Short mmCIF file of C-alpha atoms in Angstrom, two decimals:
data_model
loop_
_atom_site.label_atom_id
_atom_site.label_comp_id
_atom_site.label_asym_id
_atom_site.label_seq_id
_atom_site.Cartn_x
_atom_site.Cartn_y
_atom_site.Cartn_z
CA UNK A 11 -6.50 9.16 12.19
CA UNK A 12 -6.95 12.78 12.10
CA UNK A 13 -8.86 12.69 8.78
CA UNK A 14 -8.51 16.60 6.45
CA UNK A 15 -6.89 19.08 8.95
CA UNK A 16 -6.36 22.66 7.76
CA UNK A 17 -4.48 25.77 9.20
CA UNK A 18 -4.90 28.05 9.87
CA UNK A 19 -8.75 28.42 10.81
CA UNK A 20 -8.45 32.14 10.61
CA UNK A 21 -6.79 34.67 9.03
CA UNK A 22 -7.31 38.41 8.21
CA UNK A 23 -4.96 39.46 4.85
CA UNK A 24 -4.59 43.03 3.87
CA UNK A 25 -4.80 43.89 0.26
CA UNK A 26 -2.11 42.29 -2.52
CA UNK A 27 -0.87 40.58 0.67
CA UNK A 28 -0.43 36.82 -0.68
CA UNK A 29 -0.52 33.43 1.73
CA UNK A 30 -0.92 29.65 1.59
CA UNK A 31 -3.75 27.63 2.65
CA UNK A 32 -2.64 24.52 4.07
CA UNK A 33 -4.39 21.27 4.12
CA UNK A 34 -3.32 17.60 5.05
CA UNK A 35 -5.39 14.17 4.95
CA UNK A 36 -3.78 11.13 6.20
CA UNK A 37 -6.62 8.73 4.50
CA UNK A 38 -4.22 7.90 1.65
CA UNK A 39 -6.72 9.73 -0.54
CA UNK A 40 -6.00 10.32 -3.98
CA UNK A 41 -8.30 12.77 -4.83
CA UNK A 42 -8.17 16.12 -3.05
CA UNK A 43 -10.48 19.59 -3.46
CA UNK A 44 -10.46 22.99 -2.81
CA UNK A 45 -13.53 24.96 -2.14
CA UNK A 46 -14.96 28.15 -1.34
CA UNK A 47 -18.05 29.38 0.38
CA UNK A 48 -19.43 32.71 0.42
CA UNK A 49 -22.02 33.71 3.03
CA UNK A 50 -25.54 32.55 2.84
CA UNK A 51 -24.24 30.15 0.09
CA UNK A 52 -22.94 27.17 -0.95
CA UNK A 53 -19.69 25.82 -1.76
CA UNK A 54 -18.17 26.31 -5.02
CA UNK A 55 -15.30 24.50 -6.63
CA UNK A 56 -11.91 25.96 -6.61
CA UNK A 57 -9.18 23.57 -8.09
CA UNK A 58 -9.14 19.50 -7.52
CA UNK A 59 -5.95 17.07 -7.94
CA UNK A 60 -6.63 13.47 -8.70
CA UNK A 61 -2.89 12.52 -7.27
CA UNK A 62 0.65 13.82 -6.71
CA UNK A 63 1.66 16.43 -9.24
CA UNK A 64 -1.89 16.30 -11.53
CA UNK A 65 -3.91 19.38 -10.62
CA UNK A 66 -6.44 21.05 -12.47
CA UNK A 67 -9.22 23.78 -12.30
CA UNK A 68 -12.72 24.26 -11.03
CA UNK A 69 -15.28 26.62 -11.29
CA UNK A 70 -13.76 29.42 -10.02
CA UNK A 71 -10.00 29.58 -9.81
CA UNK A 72 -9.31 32.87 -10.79
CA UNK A 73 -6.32 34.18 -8.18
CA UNK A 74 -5.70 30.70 -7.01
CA UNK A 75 -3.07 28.79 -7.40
CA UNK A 76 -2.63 24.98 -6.29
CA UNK A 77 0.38 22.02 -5.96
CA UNK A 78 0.28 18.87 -4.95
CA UNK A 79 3.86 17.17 -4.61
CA UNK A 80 2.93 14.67 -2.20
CA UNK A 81 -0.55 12.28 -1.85
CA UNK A 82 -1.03 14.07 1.59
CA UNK A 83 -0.74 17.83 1.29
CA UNK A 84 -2.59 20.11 -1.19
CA UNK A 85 -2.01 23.78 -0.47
CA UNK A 86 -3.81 26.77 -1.48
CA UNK A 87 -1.92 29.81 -2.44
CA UNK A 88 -3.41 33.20 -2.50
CA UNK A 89 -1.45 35.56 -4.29
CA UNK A 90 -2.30 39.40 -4.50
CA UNK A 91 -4.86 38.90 -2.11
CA UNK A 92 -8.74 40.94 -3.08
CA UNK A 93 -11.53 41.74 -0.95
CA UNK A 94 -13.82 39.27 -2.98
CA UNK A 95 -11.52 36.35 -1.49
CA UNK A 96 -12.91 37.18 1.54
CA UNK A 97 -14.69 33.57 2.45
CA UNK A 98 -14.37 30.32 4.46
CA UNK A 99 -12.27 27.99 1.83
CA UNK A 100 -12.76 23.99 2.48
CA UNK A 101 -10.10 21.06 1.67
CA UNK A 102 -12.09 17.46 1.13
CA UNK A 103 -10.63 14.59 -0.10
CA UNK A 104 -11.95 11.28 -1.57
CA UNK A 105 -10.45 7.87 -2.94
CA UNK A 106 -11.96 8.22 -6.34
CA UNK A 107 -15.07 9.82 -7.56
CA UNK A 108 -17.93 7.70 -6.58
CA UNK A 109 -16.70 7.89 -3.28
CA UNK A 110 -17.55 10.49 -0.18
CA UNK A 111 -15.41 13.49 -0.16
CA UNK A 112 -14.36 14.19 3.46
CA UNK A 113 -14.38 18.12 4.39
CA UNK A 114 -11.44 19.98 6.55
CA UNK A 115 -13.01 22.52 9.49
CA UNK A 116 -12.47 25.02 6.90
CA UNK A 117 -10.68 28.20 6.96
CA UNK A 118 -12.23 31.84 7.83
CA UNK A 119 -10.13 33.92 5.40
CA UNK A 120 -11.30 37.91 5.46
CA UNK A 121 -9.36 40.28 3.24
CA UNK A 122 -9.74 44.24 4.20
CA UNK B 25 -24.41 23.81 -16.73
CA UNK B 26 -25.84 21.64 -13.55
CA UNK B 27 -27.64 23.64 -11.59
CA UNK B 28 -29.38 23.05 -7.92
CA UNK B 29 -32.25 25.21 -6.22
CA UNK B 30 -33.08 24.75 -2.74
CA UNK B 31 -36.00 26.96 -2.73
CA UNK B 32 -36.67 26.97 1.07
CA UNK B 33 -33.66 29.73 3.17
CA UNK B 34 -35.09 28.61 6.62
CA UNK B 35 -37.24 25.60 8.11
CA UNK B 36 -37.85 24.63 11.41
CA UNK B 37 -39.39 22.14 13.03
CA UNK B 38 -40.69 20.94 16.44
CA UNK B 39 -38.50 18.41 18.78
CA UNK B 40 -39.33 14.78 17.43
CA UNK B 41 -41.93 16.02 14.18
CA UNK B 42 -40.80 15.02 10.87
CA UNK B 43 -39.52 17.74 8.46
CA UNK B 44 -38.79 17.34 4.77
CA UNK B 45 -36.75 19.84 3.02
CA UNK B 46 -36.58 20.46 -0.71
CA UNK B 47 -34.20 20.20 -3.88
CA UNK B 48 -34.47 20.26 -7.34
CA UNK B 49 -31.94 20.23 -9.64
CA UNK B 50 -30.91 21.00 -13.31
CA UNK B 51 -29.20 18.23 -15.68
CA UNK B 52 -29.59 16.59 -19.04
CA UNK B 53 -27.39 14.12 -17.92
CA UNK B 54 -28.52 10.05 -17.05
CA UNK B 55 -25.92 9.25 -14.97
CA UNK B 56 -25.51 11.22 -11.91
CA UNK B 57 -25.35 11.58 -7.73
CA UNK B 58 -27.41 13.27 -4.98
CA UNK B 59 -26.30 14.22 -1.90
CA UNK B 60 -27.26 16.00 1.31
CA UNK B 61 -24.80 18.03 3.60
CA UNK B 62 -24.90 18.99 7.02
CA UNK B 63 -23.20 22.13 8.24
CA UNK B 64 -23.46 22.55 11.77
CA UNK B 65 -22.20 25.91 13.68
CA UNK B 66 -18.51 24.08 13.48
CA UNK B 67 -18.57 24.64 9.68
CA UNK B 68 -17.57 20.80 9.15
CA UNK B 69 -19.66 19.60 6.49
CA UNK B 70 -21.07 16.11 7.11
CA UNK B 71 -22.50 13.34 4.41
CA UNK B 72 -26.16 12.67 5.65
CA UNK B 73 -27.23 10.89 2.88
CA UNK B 74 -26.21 10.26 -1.08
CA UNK B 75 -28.43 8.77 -3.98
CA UNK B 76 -27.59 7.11 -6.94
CA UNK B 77 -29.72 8.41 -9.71
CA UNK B 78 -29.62 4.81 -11.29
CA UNK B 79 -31.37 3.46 -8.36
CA UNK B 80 -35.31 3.86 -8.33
CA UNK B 81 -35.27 2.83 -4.65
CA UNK B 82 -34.99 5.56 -2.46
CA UNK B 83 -31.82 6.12 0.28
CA UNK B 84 -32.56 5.74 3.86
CA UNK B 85 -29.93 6.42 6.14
CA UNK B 86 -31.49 5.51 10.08
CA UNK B 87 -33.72 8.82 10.63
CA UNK B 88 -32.98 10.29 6.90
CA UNK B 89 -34.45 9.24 4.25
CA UNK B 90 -35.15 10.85 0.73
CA UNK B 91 -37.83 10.94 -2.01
CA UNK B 92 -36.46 10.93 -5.47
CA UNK B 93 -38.22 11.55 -8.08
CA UNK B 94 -36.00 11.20 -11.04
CA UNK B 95 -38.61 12.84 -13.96
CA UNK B 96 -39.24 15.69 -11.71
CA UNK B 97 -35.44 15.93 -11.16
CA UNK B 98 -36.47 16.89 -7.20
CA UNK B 99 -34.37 15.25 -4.09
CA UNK B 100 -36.26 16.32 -1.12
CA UNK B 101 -34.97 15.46 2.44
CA UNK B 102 -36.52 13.64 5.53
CA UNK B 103 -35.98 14.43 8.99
CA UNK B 104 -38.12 11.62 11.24
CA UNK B 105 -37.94 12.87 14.71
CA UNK B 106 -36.15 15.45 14.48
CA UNK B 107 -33.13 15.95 17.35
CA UNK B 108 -31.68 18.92 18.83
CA UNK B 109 -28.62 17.72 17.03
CA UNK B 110 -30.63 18.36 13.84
CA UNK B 111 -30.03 21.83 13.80
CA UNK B 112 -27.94 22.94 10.80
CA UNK B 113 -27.83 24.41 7.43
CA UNK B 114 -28.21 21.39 5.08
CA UNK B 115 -26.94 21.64 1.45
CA UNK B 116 -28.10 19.64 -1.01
CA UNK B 117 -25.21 18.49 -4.16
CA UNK B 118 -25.14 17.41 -7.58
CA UNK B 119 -22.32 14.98 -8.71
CA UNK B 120 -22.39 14.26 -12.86
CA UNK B 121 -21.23 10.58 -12.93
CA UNK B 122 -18.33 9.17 -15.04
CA UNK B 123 -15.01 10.31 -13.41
CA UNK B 124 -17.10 13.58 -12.66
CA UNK B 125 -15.08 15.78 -9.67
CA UNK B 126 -17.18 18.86 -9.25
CA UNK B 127 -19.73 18.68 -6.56
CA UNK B 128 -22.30 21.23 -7.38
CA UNK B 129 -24.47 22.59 -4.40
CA UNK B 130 -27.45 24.64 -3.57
CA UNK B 131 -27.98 27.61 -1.39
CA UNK B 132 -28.80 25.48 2.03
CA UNK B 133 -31.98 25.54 3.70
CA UNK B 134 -30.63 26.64 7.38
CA UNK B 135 -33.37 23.89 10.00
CA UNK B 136 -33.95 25.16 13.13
CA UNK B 137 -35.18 22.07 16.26
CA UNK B 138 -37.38 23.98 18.86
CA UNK B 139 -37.16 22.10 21.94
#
């Protein structure tokens, strides 16, 4: 049981470059979360899915973009990629919302 | 819009003294969730404790334990002797109730253990 695995755990983008954040959970977990933390803070809410193909936003989804075909997988795509995405972005997942949400290792994502 | 204040950047604490960190929070809400997070230097962030704000008795969680204090709307942490292992940043989080998804946290107190 390898819990919320992500890849990759680093990645340095160059400007408009775009990429996909990946991240699995083999809990069986409908619910599944994207976040984002910024240094010296905390984490902050990108986009959340309550189950295959039902997404929806957070606080700050502005030049995100989410999918979730399958009850496993939730990616993260990053298209025209800005220096203010520059962060370490977390996948969690939960069974329903007065449950735990279990955090990925995260991913260290700098954009120069 | 929920907020949450952790009003304290960096504690630290000696090898096996009790620390308490601090939270308060923001909400005209009734129904709601607490939580503390622990980040250690491997960025996974870890459940240490969660508190339902229905529940006048206070979590306790082996060495963790909280004071809630509902009026107030503070949610203050307790480290009994505190481990090496302790060392972290520690984020507290707000959870509206009712189907609610976003977690909202605080800044993080970063706890330093001197051996």
């Amino acid at each position: 049981n390898a819990g919320v695995t992500q890849t990759p755990k680093f990645r340095i983008l160059k400007i408009g470059q775009s990429m996909t954040l990946q991240c699995a959970q083999d809990m069986n977990h409908n619910y599944m979360y994207w976040y984002r933390q910024d240094p010296g803070m905390g984490l902050k809410l990108i986009y959340y899915s309550v189950g295959a193909g039902i997404t929806d936003k957070g606080e700050v989804p502005n030049g995100y973009n989410v999918s979730r075909s399958t009850t496993e997988d939730f990616p993260l795509r990053l298209e025209l990629a800005a220096p203010s995405q520059t962060s370490v972005y977390f996948c969690a997942s939960s069974t329903g919302t007065l449950y735990e949400q279990y955090f990925g290792p995260g991913t260290r994502l700098t954009v120069t | 819009a929920q907020t949450v204040t952790q009003s304290q950047p960096e504690m630290s604490v000696q090898e096996a003294e009790t620390v308490t960190l601090s939270c308060t929070y923001d909400t005209s809400e009734s129904d709601y969730y607490l939580f503390w997070y622990k980040q250690p230097p491997s960025r996974q962030m870890i459940l240490v404790i969660r508190q339902e704000a229905y529940k006048q008795q206070n979590a306790t969680e082996n060495r963790f334990s909280v004071n809630f204090q509902k009026a107030a709307k503070s949610f203050s942490l307790k480290i009994s002797d505190s481990q090496l292992g302790d060392a972290a940043m520690y984020f507290c989080a707000y959870r509206r109730g009712k189907g609610a998804q976003k977690l909202v946290f605080g800044q993080g107190t970063r706890l330093t253990i001197n051996p």
